[in-house]
Short mmCIF file of C-alpha atoms and ligand atoms in Angstrom, two decimals:
data_model
loop_
_atom_site.label_atom_id
_atom_site.label_comp_id
_atom_site.label_asym_id
_atom_site.label_seq_id
_atom_site.Cartn_x
_atom_site.Cartn_y
_atom_site.Cartn_z
CA MET A 1 0.00 0.00 0.00
CA ARG A 2 1.23 3.44 -0.92
CA PRO A 3 0.23 6.51 1.10
CA LEU A 4 -1.70 9.28 -0.62
CA ILE A 5 0.51 12.38 -0.59
CA PHE A 6 -0.66 15.95 -1.05
CA ALA A 7 2.37 18.17 -1.60
CA GLY A 8 2.16 21.95 -1.82
CA ASN A 9 4.89 23.68 -3.78
CA TRP A 10 4.77 27.27 -2.58
CA LYS A 11 7.41 28.38 -5.12
CA MET A 12 8.53 31.96 -4.36
CA HIS A 13 5.56 32.73 -2.11
CA LEU A 14 5.03 32.83 1.67
CA GLY A 15 7.96 34.14 3.67
CA PRO A 16 8.14 33.26 7.39
CA GLN A 17 5.24 35.53 8.35
CA GLY A 18 3.01 34.36 5.48
CA ALA A 19 3.92 30.73 6.18
CA ARG A 20 2.95 31.11 9.83
CA GLU A 21 -0.41 32.68 8.94
CA PHE A 22 -1.10 30.03 6.30
CA LEU A 23 -0.35 27.09 8.57
CA THR A 24 -2.18 28.55 11.53
CA THR A 25 -5.33 28.82 9.39
CA PHE A 26 -4.76 25.41 7.79
CA LEU A 27 -4.23 23.64 11.12
CA GLU A 28 -7.45 25.06 12.56
CA SER A 29 -9.48 22.87 10.22
CA TYR A 30 -7.02 20.04 9.47
CA THR A 31 -8.02 16.56 10.61
CA PRO A 32 -5.52 13.77 10.01
CA THR A 33 -6.77 10.90 7.85
CA ALA A 34 -5.15 7.45 7.91
CA GLY A 35 -2.98 6.83 4.85
CA ARG A 36 -2.77 10.51 3.87
CA GLU A 37 0.21 12.83 4.20
CA VAL A 38 0.47 16.56 3.56
CA TRP A 39 3.85 17.99 2.60
CA PHE A 40 4.80 21.67 2.36
CA PHE A 41 7.63 22.69 0.03
CA ALA A 42 8.34 26.14 1.39
CA PRO A 43 10.91 28.76 0.37
CA ALA A 44 14.19 28.09 2.22
CA VAL A 45 13.70 31.05 4.56
CA SER A 46 10.32 29.68 5.73
CA ILE A 47 11.26 26.04 6.36
CA ALA A 48 12.08 26.51 10.05
CA THR A 49 8.70 28.19 10.60
CA VAL A 50 6.83 25.41 8.78
CA ALA A 51 8.80 22.68 10.56
CA ALA A 52 8.03 24.18 13.97
CA LEU A 53 4.31 24.42 13.20
CA VAL A 54 3.94 20.88 11.82
CA LYS A 55 5.96 19.34 14.66
CA GLY A 56 3.91 16.69 16.45
CA HIS A 57 1.71 16.07 13.39
CA ALA A 58 2.95 12.72 12.12
CA ALA A 59 1.38 13.12 8.66
CA LEU A 60 2.68 16.64 7.98
CA ARG A 61 6.14 17.36 6.61
CA ALA A 62 8.28 20.38 5.70
CA GLY A 63 10.36 20.25 2.53
CA ILE A 64 12.78 22.37 0.53
CA GLN A 65 12.26 23.31 -3.13
CA HIS A 66 15.86 23.38 -4.28
CA ILE A 67 19.15 22.09 -2.90
CA HIS A 68 22.79 22.11 -3.87
CA TRP A 69 24.67 18.83 -3.90
CA GLU A 70 27.69 20.11 -1.97
CA ALA A 71 27.42 20.21 1.80
CA LYS A 72 29.04 23.65 2.08
CA GLY A 73 31.32 26.02 0.25
CA ALA A 74 31.53 29.08 -1.98
CA PHE A 75 28.16 28.68 -3.74
CA THR A 76 26.48 32.04 -3.29
CA GLY A 77 22.72 31.81 -2.97
CA GLU A 78 22.53 28.03 -2.60
CA THR A 79 21.21 25.92 0.28
CA SER A 80 22.83 22.62 1.17
CA VAL A 81 21.11 19.45 2.37
CA PRO A 82 22.59 19.65 5.91
CA MET A 83 21.32 23.23 6.19
CA ALA A 84 17.85 22.23 5.04
CA VAL A 85 17.82 19.35 7.52
CA GLU A 86 18.95 21.69 10.30
CA ALA A 87 16.02 23.97 9.44
CA GLY A 88 13.63 21.02 9.74
CA ALA A 89 13.16 19.82 6.15
CA THR A 90 12.69 16.11 5.59
CA ALA A 91 12.14 16.16 1.81
CA ALA A 92 13.42 18.01 -1.25
CA LEU A 93 12.05 18.70 -4.70
CA VAL A 94 14.65 17.85 -7.33
CA GLY A 95 14.49 18.80 -10.99
CA HIS A 96 11.28 20.84 -10.87
CA SER A 97 10.53 22.06 -14.37
CA GLU A 98 11.08 25.67 -13.36
CA ARG A 99 14.58 24.73 -12.20
CA ARG A 100 15.21 22.85 -15.43
CA HIS A 101 13.74 25.39 -17.83
CA LEU A 102 14.31 28.76 -16.14
CA PHE A 103 17.61 27.98 -14.44
CA GLY A 104 19.18 25.42 -16.74
CA GLU A 105 19.25 22.46 -14.36
CA THR A 106 20.41 19.35 -16.20
CA ASP A 107 19.89 15.63 -15.69
CA ARG A 108 23.44 15.50 -14.37
CA ASP A 109 22.53 18.11 -11.74
CA THR A 110 19.37 16.26 -10.74
CA GLY A 111 21.33 13.03 -10.38
CA LEU A 112 23.81 14.72 -8.04
CA LYS A 113 20.99 16.32 -6.06
CA VAL A 114 19.06 13.06 -5.63
CA ARG A 115 22.22 11.45 -4.27
CA ALA A 116 23.02 14.38 -1.97
CA ALA A 117 19.45 14.39 -0.63
CA LEU A 118 19.57 10.67 0.11
CA ALA A 119 23.01 10.86 1.69
CA GLY A 120 21.93 13.75 3.89
CA GLY A 121 18.63 12.28 5.05
CA LEU A 122 16.08 14.07 2.82
CA ARG A 123 13.52 12.19 0.72
CA PRO A 124 13.97 13.40 -2.86
CA VAL A 125 10.91 14.03 -5.02
CA LEU A 126 12.31 13.75 -8.52
CA CYS A 127 10.18 15.84 -10.90
CA VAL A 128 9.90 14.70 -14.50
CA GLY A 129 7.77 15.90 -17.40
CA GLU A 130 7.72 16.73 -21.06
CA THR A 131 7.28 20.10 -22.78
CA LEU A 132 4.38 20.67 -25.16
CA GLU A 133 6.75 20.36 -28.12
CA GLU A 134 8.05 17.02 -26.83
CA ARG A 135 4.52 15.79 -26.26
CA GLU A 136 3.43 16.78 -29.76
CA ARG A 137 6.44 14.93 -31.19
CA GLY A 138 5.28 11.81 -29.33
CA ASP A 139 8.34 11.89 -27.07
CA THR A 140 6.60 12.00 -23.68
CA LEU A 141 7.67 8.56 -22.50
CA ALA A 142 11.20 8.89 -23.86
CA VAL A 143 11.65 12.18 -22.00
CA VAL A 144 10.32 10.99 -18.64
CA ARG A 145 12.31 7.76 -18.88
CA ARG A 146 15.49 9.71 -19.60
CA GLN A 147 14.83 12.05 -16.67
CA ALA A 148 14.11 9.07 -14.39
CA ASP A 149 17.34 7.37 -15.46
CA VAL A 150 19.24 9.49 -12.92
CA LEU A 151 17.99 6.92 -10.39
CA SER A 152 20.01 4.20 -12.01
CA GLY A 153 22.78 2.82 -9.82
CA LEU A 154 21.08 3.69 -6.52
CA ALA A 155 20.97 0.98 -3.87
CA PRO A 156 17.59 -0.62 -3.01
CA ASP A 157 17.43 1.13 0.37
CA GLU A 158 18.03 4.46 -1.39
CA LEU A 159 15.43 3.83 -4.08
CA ALA A 160 12.97 2.99 -1.31
CA ARG A 161 13.14 6.62 -0.13
CA VAL A 162 12.65 8.25 -3.56
CA LEU A 163 9.37 9.69 -4.86
CA ILE A 164 8.63 10.80 -8.40
CA ALA A 165 6.37 13.65 -9.48
CA TYR A 166 5.13 13.57 -13.06
CA GLU A 167 4.48 17.17 -14.06
CA PRO A 168 3.90 17.81 -17.76
CA VAL A 169 5.56 21.19 -18.34
CA TRP A 170 2.62 22.40 -20.46
CA ALA A 171 0.25 21.83 -17.55
CA ILE A 172 2.17 23.82 -14.92
CA GLY A 173 0.55 27.13 -14.07
CA THR A 174 -1.43 27.12 -17.32
CA GLY A 175 -4.81 25.85 -16.14
CA ARG A 176 -4.43 22.83 -18.44
CA ASN A 177 -4.44 19.32 -17.03
CA ALA A 178 -3.48 15.99 -18.45
CA SER A 179 -6.63 13.88 -18.26
CA PRO A 180 -6.53 11.48 -15.30
CA ALA A 181 -6.37 8.54 -17.70
CA ASP A 182 -3.48 10.07 -19.70
CA ALA A 183 -1.61 10.91 -16.51
CA ALA A 184 -2.18 7.39 -15.16
CA GLU A 185 -0.80 5.92 -18.36
CA VAL A 186 2.42 7.93 -18.04
CA HIS A 187 2.63 7.00 -14.34
CA GLY A 188 2.36 3.34 -15.29
CA ALA A 189 5.15 3.72 -17.82
CA ILE A 190 7.36 5.50 -15.28
CA ARG A 191 6.65 2.83 -12.67
CA GLN A 192 7.59 0.09 -15.09
CA HIS A 193 10.75 1.91 -16.12
CA VAL A 194 12.02 2.61 -12.60
CA GLY A 195 11.12 -0.96 -11.65
CA GLY A 196 13.68 -1.97 -14.26
CA LEU A 197 16.21 0.21 -12.41
CA GLY A 198 15.53 -1.75 -9.24
CA ALA A 199 13.02 0.58 -7.58
CA PRO A 200 10.41 -0.99 -5.28
CA VAL A 201 7.50 -0.05 -7.51
CA ASP A 202 4.80 -1.33 -5.20
CA THR A 203 5.75 1.19 -2.56
CA MET A 204 7.23 4.10 -4.55
CA PRO A 205 4.79 7.02 -4.63
CA ILE A 206 4.35 8.75 -8.00
CA LEU A 207 2.57 12.11 -7.73
CA TYR A 208 0.93 14.10 -10.48
CA GLY A 209 1.32 17.86 -10.81
CA GLY A 210 0.28 20.66 -13.13
CA SER A 211 -2.68 22.99 -12.49
CA VAL A 212 -4.28 20.65 -9.95
CA LYS A 213 -7.30 22.37 -8.39
CA PRO A 214 -9.93 21.29 -5.86
CA ASP A 215 -12.26 20.27 -8.68
CA SER A 216 -9.67 18.20 -10.58
CA ALA A 217 -7.89 16.51 -7.65
CA ALA A 218 -10.52 13.84 -6.93
CA ALA A 219 -10.53 12.40 -10.45
CA LEU A 220 -6.72 12.30 -10.47
CA VAL A 221 -6.31 10.47 -7.17
CA ALA A 222 -9.14 8.12 -8.13
CA GLU A 223 -6.61 6.55 -10.52
CA SER A 224 -4.78 3.79 -8.66
CA GLU A 225 -1.53 4.77 -10.45
CA ILE A 226 -1.67 8.32 -9.04
CA ASP A 227 -0.44 8.38 -5.46
CA GLY A 228 -1.07 12.04 -4.78
CA VAL A 229 -0.59 15.49 -6.21
CA LEU A 230 2.07 18.21 -6.29
CA VAL A 231 0.28 21.53 -6.32
CA GLY A 232 1.53 25.07 -6.93
CA GLY A 233 -1.08 27.81 -7.26
CA ALA A 234 -3.94 26.06 -5.44
CA SER A 235 -1.71 25.22 -2.46
CA LEU A 236 -1.34 28.90 -1.58
CA ASP A 237 -4.87 29.44 -0.40
CA PRO A 238 -5.71 27.59 2.85
CA THR A 239 -9.31 27.01 1.73
CA SER A 240 -8.50 25.45 -1.65
CA TRP A 241 -5.62 23.52 -0.09
CA GLN A 242 -7.90 22.15 2.61
CA ALA A 243 -10.35 21.11 -0.12
CA ILE A 244 -7.58 19.33 -2.06
CA VAL A 245 -6.12 17.42 0.90
CA SER A 246 -9.56 16.20 1.90
CA VAL A 247 -10.83 15.04 -1.53
CA ARG A 248 -12.53 11.68 -1.50
CA ARG A 249 -10.79 8.75 -3.10
CA ASP A 250 -13.53 6.37 -4.18
P1 LIG B 301 0.68 24.57 -10.54
O1 LIG B 301 2.21 24.19 -10.18
O2 LIG B 301 -0.20 23.71 -9.66
O3 LIG B 301 0.56 26.04 -10.21
O4 LIG B 301 0.50 24.29 -11.98
C1 LIG B 301 2.57 22.86 -9.99
C2 LIG B 301 4.06 22.76 -9.78
O5 LIG B 301 4.80 23.51 -10.43
O6 LIG B 301 4.55 21.96 -8.97
#
């Protein structure tokens, strides 16, 4: 059995004060549900605030959006895994499409970051997804397989701590969604591929992301291949976030 994971990616929103207000409101109406986890990928400066507020809630977790693979050094502007852990993060996004497409992150970088996260005690959420051009060329599966190949060579106990988020680039922040059936098909292909790399596919969560909203979340998580959602815009409003984390899974 895989848990159902609802992960909010706050991107460059909610500094410490905003994070505190958000979580205070969220926690007022949050009721834990067995088998469900809620993760918050906050800006680095807000992680300590989030971690302090979710402390004691077993199903809530603070995460970092972007890490460097070195533990320390002359890397202006970067945050290392030990620093994120010290601030209270227990997970890290790796290879988000905005990092890949706006900041030039490569597969080599994501491979190093996955390894650094695992070595330092963070659960990496490896983000994969095709651009619209790649999709129209029929390259979706080739692209996500290539991006997932950075997991090759990891030990079984390392692979057991990895998550994948399938986020078609054309669906992020655009209001467009892959249909639940299309998304599930890609998830199935990813699962099969990483299984070939030695990943424990029965337990590895694969999340879907890209313009997930309260009214689209239920149909996505109704697919048995979709183990949760990674949400940007709709995770910033406590009311829509509350609606997403409490969708029914029939
Ligand atoms: P979105 O972002 O929900 O605003 O499309 C998703 C993401 O980038 O993780």
